[in-house]
């Protein structure tokens, strides 16, 4: 029987009905509640993913390491290993799209999830339409920021390679999440220029981002930490009150000296 091939959600050639010799985008759902695991599987399969469901955190990390998926959904309230720790461990070896699922109230849990490397979140109880919209928003997110070239950018001790999606500081590679890289890629593409919150969100998450302003703040905060920025007076990624953010290139000797290795 001939193999019918389709494009996977991540832009790679995917298989239809288990065809041999073509690649299928994978997703892993780490969820211990059967009803939500089934719902997530249904939505992700409709989106074109080959889905594996795992019921606890430790096995979930092992599955991500083994299967190298493009999308991972992680419930925060998991047995054996909680969802926050799952995110932390997954981010040490994977840059998959990472969505946290929570039934807990309050922003604190979500902030912890984003600090651990999550790209987006959904709150229980959620509908298939809501989860589908979140998944679609992640799929629309460009691998690189639209309109930017692949030339390596160097600003003092900071080096960013858009093509390789790598960033180094003082010669040491920084381990950024996809979202953190995309934010830095956009801001460093036009140093000294203020980028509005709306522009930054649209260019990082897609034309209709399903994220709030506080989510963007958490990602920018995490990025600043990895760049060694002081929390009170950041000197590279500067907040422009009421507008957005601006990257200040360390071009002067005075600025470079303040950014020297301590």
Tab-separated table of C-alpha atoms in Angstrom:
chain	number	residue	atom	x	y	z
A	1	UNK	CA	0.000	0.000	0.000
A	2	UNK	CA	1.507	3.414	-0.891
A	3	UNK	CA	2.543	5.768	1.893
A	4	UNK	CA	0.662	9.029	2.037
A	5	UNK	CA	2.839	11.807	3.460
A	6	UNK	CA	1.868	15.098	5.031
A	7	UNK	CA	3.806	18.004	6.487
A	8	UNK	CA	4.255	17.685	10.239
A	9	UNK	CA	3.260	20.530	12.595
A	10	UNK	CA	6.910	21.532	12.841
A	11	UNK	CA	7.432	21.751	9.097
A	12	UNK	CA	9.103	18.375	8.631
A	13	UNK	CA	7.778	15.610	6.406
A	14	UNK	CA	5.380	13.500	8.464
A	15	UNK	CA	3.900	10.060	7.978
A	16	UNK	CA	0.307	9.024	7.404
A	17	UNK	CA	-0.939	5.809	9.008
A	18	UNK	CA	2.490	4.738	10.139
A	19	UNK	CA	4.229	4.929	6.777
A	20	UNK	CA	7.847	3.772	6.751
A	21	UNK	CA	10.720	6.082	5.892
A	22	UNK	CA	9.082	9.414	6.702
A	23	UNK	CA	9.269	11.457	9.882
A	24	UNK	CA	6.316	12.167	12.175
A	25	UNK	CA	6.242	14.989	14.699
A	26	UNK	CA	5.990	13.552	18.203
A	27	UNK	CA	4.249	14.840	21.292
A	28	UNK	CA	4.392	13.528	24.850
A	29	UNK	CA	1.606	14.126	27.358
A	30	UNK	CA	2.719	13.700	30.987
A	31	UNK	CA	-0.598	13.540	32.817
A	32	UNK	CA	-1.924	11.243	35.582
A	33	UNK	CA	-5.627	12.120	35.187
A	34	UNK	CA	-7.033	9.733	32.534
A	35	UNK	CA	-9.770	12.102	31.342
A	36	UNK	CA	-7.330	14.959	30.681
A	37	UNK	CA	-4.755	12.611	29.174
A	38	UNK	CA	-7.373	11.374	26.705
A	39	UNK	CA	-8.464	14.920	25.874
A	40	UNK	CA	-4.901	16.078	25.283
A	41	UNK	CA	-4.168	13.044	23.103
A	42	UNK	CA	-7.240	13.761	20.982
A	43	UNK	CA	-6.361	17.445	20.462
A	44	UNK	CA	-2.712	16.757	19.657
A	45	UNK	CA	-3.528	13.924	17.264
A	46	UNK	CA	-5.955	16.238	15.474
A	47	UNK	CA	-3.064	18.717	15.209
A	48	UNK	CA	-0.961	16.058	13.457
A	49	UNK	CA	1.187	14.656	16.256
A	50	UNK	CA	2.080	11.071	17.095
A	51	UNK	CA	1.190	11.115	20.809
A	52	UNK	CA	2.627	9.158	23.741
A	53	UNK	CA	0.953	9.434	27.164
A	54	UNK	CA	2.923	8.918	30.387
A	55	UNK	CA	1.321	8.963	33.837
A	56	UNK	CA	4.149	10.114	36.125
A	57	UNK	CA	6.974	12.620	36.095
A	58	UNK	CA	10.004	10.345	36.262
A	59	UNK	CA	8.798	8.174	33.381
A	60	UNK	CA	7.870	11.339	31.500
A	61	UNK	CA	11.424	12.694	31.621
A	62	UNK	CA	12.721	9.317	30.427
A	63	UNK	CA	10.203	9.304	27.554
A	64	UNK	CA	11.216	12.803	26.425
A	65	UNK	CA	14.880	11.780	26.484
A	66	UNK	CA	14.155	8.610	24.509
A	67	UNK	CA	11.646	9.888	21.930
A	68	UNK	CA	12.916	13.480	21.392
A	69	UNK	CA	9.434	14.982	20.832
A	70	UNK	CA	8.662	18.381	19.350
A	71	UNK	CA	5.861	19.075	21.859
A	72	UNK	CA	5.574	18.188	25.571
A	73	UNK	CA	2.551	18.785	27.836
A	74	UNK	CA	3.280	18.520	31.559
A	75	UNK	CA	0.750	18.517	34.386
A	76	UNK	CA	2.160	20.299	37.441
A	77	UNK	CA	0.605	17.871	39.949
A	78	UNK	CA	2.369	14.639	38.999
A	79	UNK	CA	3.304	11.635	41.154
A	80	UNK	CA	6.961	10.711	41.835
A	81	UNK	CA	8.345	13.874	40.225
A	82	UNK	CA	6.320	17.094	40.138
A	83	UNK	CA	5.747	19.048	36.946
A	84	UNK	CA	8.109	21.897	37.833
A	85	UNK	CA	11.011	19.488	38.296
A	86	UNK	CA	10.039	17.675	35.085
A	87	UNK	CA	10.327	20.997	33.219
A	88	UNK	CA	13.710	21.736	34.781
A	89	UNK	CA	15.108	18.334	33.865
A	90	UNK	CA	13.667	18.341	30.336
A	91	UNK	CA	15.190	21.752	29.654
A	92	UNK	CA	18.676	20.378	30.335
A	93	UNK	CA	18.550	18.302	27.143
A	94	UNK	CA	15.514	19.311	25.036
A	95	UNK	CA	14.217	22.458	23.341
A	96	UNK	CA	10.775	20.976	22.634
A	97	UNK	CA	7.742	23.228	22.898
A	98	UNK	CA	6.829	22.835	26.568
A	99	UNK	CA	3.307	23.511	27.833
A	100	UNK	CA	2.418	23.242	31.521
A	101	UNK	CA	-1.050	22.198	32.641
A	102	UNK	CA	-2.287	23.305	36.031
A	103	UNK	CA	-5.424	23.054	38.121
A	104	UNK	CA	-3.930	25.247	40.819
A	105	UNK	CA	-5.036	28.800	41.473
A	106	UNK	CA	-2.664	31.730	41.616
A	107	UNK	CA	0.057	33.157	39.448
A	108	UNK	CA	2.913	31.825	41.585
A	109	UNK	CA	2.691	28.297	40.161
A	110	UNK	CA	2.689	29.586	36.600
A	111	UNK	CA	5.705	31.787	37.283
A	112	UNK	CA	7.552	28.731	38.604
A	113	UNK	CA	6.627	26.860	35.432
A	114	UNK	CA	7.964	29.606	33.179
A	115	UNK	CA	11.104	29.927	35.276
A	116	UNK	CA	11.616	26.186	34.775
A	117	UNK	CA	11.467	26.638	30.995
A	118	UNK	CA	7.819	26.348	29.945
A	119	UNK	CA	6.697	28.155	26.784
A	120	UNK	CA	2.974	28.345	27.521
A	121	UNK	CA	0.292	27.061	29.889
A	122	UNK	CA	-3.315	25.959	30.070
A	123	UNK	CA	-5.500	25.788	33.205
A	124	UNK	CA	-7.825	22.919	34.126
A	125	UNK	CA	-10.590	22.459	33.359
A	126	UNK	CA	-9.945	23.343	29.733
A	127	UNK	CA	-11.962	22.684	26.605
A	128	UNK	CA	-10.679	21.023	23.422
A	129	UNK	CA	-11.067	24.387	21.658
A	130	UNK	CA	-8.934	26.205	24.235
A	131	UNK	CA	-6.171	23.592	24.185
A	132	UNK	CA	-6.291	23.477	20.402
A	133	UNK	CA	-5.823	27.255	20.246
A	134	UNK	CA	-2.794	27.047	22.555
A	135	UNK	CA	-1.237	24.266	20.501
A	136	UNK	CA	-1.881	26.159	17.261
A	137	UNK	CA	-0.250	29.289	18.699
A	138	UNK	CA	2.906	27.320	19.515
A	139	UNK	CA	2.930	25.688	16.076
A	140	UNK	CA	2.696	29.084	14.398
A	141	UNK	CA	5.650	30.364	16.341
A	142	UNK	CA	8.517	30.877	13.913
A	143	UNK	CA	11.759	28.985	14.390
A	144	UNK	CA	13.514	32.276	13.789
A	145	UNK	CA	12.072	35.761	13.892
A	146	UNK	CA	10.583	36.688	10.545
A	147	UNK	CA	12.595	39.113	8.468
A	148	UNK	CA	15.925	38.547	10.190
A	149	UNK	CA	19.036	37.293	8.429
A	150	UNK	CA	21.309	34.525	9.666
A	151	UNK	CA	24.403	36.619	10.256
A	152	UNK	CA	26.174	36.129	13.562
A	153	UNK	CA	25.808	39.132	15.891
A	154	UNK	CA	28.486	40.108	18.375
A	155	UNK	CA	28.002	42.770	21.023
A	156	UNK	CA	31.009	42.869	23.311
A	157	UNK	CA	31.167	39.494	25.064
A	158	UNK	CA	27.711	38.478	23.779
A	159	UNK	CA	27.536	36.373	20.600
A	160	UNK	CA	24.295	35.254	18.952
A	161	UNK	CA	24.111	32.895	15.973
A	162	UNK	CA	20.539	32.938	14.551
A	163	UNK	CA	21.120	30.060	12.132
A	164	UNK	CA	22.494	27.724	14.795
A	165	UNK	CA	20.196	29.200	17.470
A	166	UNK	CA	23.131	29.504	19.851
A	167	UNK	CA	24.111	32.238	22.290
A	168	UNK	CA	27.388	32.568	24.173
A	169	UNK	CA	28.588	35.004	26.813
A	170	UNK	CA	32.313	35.437	27.473
A	171	UNK	CA	32.844	32.338	25.321
A	172	UNK	CA	30.487	30.180	27.406
A	173	UNK	CA	27.358	28.850	25.742
A	174	UNK	CA	24.083	29.924	27.372
A	175	UNK	CA	21.284	27.377	27.563
A	176	UNK	CA	18.212	29.356	26.563
A	177	UNK	CA	14.703	28.089	25.996
A	178	UNK	CA	13.176	28.601	22.551
A	179	UNK	CA	11.151	31.528	23.831
A	180	UNK	CA	14.152	33.178	25.488
A	181	UNK	CA	16.206	32.790	22.319
A	182	UNK	CA	13.445	34.238	20.134
A	183	UNK	CA	13.082	37.264	22.418
A	184	UNK	CA	16.820	37.921	22.412
A	185	UNK	CA	17.006	37.317	18.649
A	186	UNK	CA	14.328	39.938	18.017
A	187	UNK	CA	15.758	42.545	20.392
A	188	UNK	CA	19.387	42.184	19.235
A	189	UNK	CA	18.352	42.448	15.578
A	190	UNK	CA	17.771	46.189	16.090
A	191	UNK	CA	19.865	47.391	19.051
A	192	UNK	CA	18.846	50.728	20.496
A	193	UNK	CA	15.323	50.420	19.082
A	194	UNK	CA	12.344	50.013	21.395
A	195	UNK	CA	10.147	47.042	20.534
A	196	UNK	CA	6.615	47.232	21.880
A	197	UNK	CA	5.166	44.419	23.942
A	198	UNK	CA	2.620	43.715	21.223
A	199	UNK	CA	5.264	43.550	18.493
A	200	UNK	CA	7.509	41.313	20.564
A	201	UNK	CA	4.696	38.935	21.504
A	202	UNK	CA	3.460	38.691	17.911
A	203	UNK	CA	6.901	38.021	16.497
A	204	UNK	CA	7.757	35.427	19.137
A	205	UNK	CA	4.440	33.608	19.540
A	206	UNK	CA	2.753	34.296	16.211
A	207	UNK	CA	0.135	36.579	14.727
A	208	UNK	CA	-2.402	35.964	17.499
A	209	UNK	CA	-0.435	35.170	20.666
A	210	UNK	CA	-2.431	33.520	23.464
A	211	UNK	CA	-0.213	34.952	26.188
A	212	UNK	CA	-0.540	37.807	28.618
A	213	UNK	CA	1.818	40.634	29.435
A	214	UNK	CA	2.923	38.952	32.677
A	215	UNK	CA	4.038	35.875	30.732
A	216	UNK	CA	6.324	38.011	28.582
A	217	UNK	CA	7.729	39.647	31.731
A	218	UNK	CA	8.618	36.256	33.211
A	219	UNK	CA	10.470	35.180	30.064
A	220	UNK	CA	12.360	38.482	29.873
A	221	UNK	CA	13.228	38.155	33.564
A	222	UNK	CA	14.602	34.647	33.037
A	223	UNK	CA	16.609	35.843	30.047
A	224	UNK	CA	18.107	38.696	32.058
A	225	UNK	CA	19.208	36.263	34.771
A	226	UNK	CA	20.995	34.073	32.237
A	227	UNK	CA	22.724	37.145	30.832
A	228	UNK	CA	23.925	38.052	34.324
A	229	UNK	CA	21.848	41.210	34.417
A	230	UNK	CA	21.332	43.030	37.754
A	231	UNK	CA	17.673	42.759	38.742
A	232	UNK	CA	17.130	46.406	39.663
A	233	UNK	CA	19.005	48.181	36.876
A	234	UNK	CA	19.381	45.904	33.840
A	235	UNK	CA	21.804	47.383	31.331
A	236	UNK	CA	21.287	45.179	28.264
A	237	UNK	CA	17.555	44.483	28.056
A	238	UNK	CA	16.039	47.760	29.184
A	239	UNK	CA	12.354	48.175	30.002
A	240	UNK	CA	10.686	51.171	28.393
A	241	UNK	CA	7.794	51.954	30.705
A	242	UNK	CA	4.408	51.636	29.108
A	243	UNK	CA	5.891	50.589	25.756
A	244	UNK	CA	8.148	47.534	25.709
A	245	UNK	CA	11.849	46.626	25.710
A	246	UNK	CA	15.091	47.785	24.124
A	247	UNK	CA	18.453	46.057	23.715
A	248	UNK	CA	21.411	48.310	24.518
A	249	UNK	CA	24.528	47.009	22.778
A	250	UNK	CA	27.654	47.145	25.001
A	251	UNK	CA	29.648	49.074	22.415
A	252	UNK	CA	31.482	51.544	24.651
A	253	UNK	CA	34.477	50.594	26.777
A	254	UNK	CA	32.701	51.891	29.877
A	255	UNK	CA	29.717	49.608	29.309
A	256	UNK	CA	31.946	46.664	28.435
A	257	UNK	CA	33.925	47.093	31.628
A	258	UNK	CA	30.745	47.047	33.728
A	259	UNK	CA	29.817	43.798	31.974
A	260	UNK	CA	33.173	42.146	32.582
A	261	UNK	CA	33.519	38.708	34.143
A	262	UNK	CA	33.474	39.100	37.914
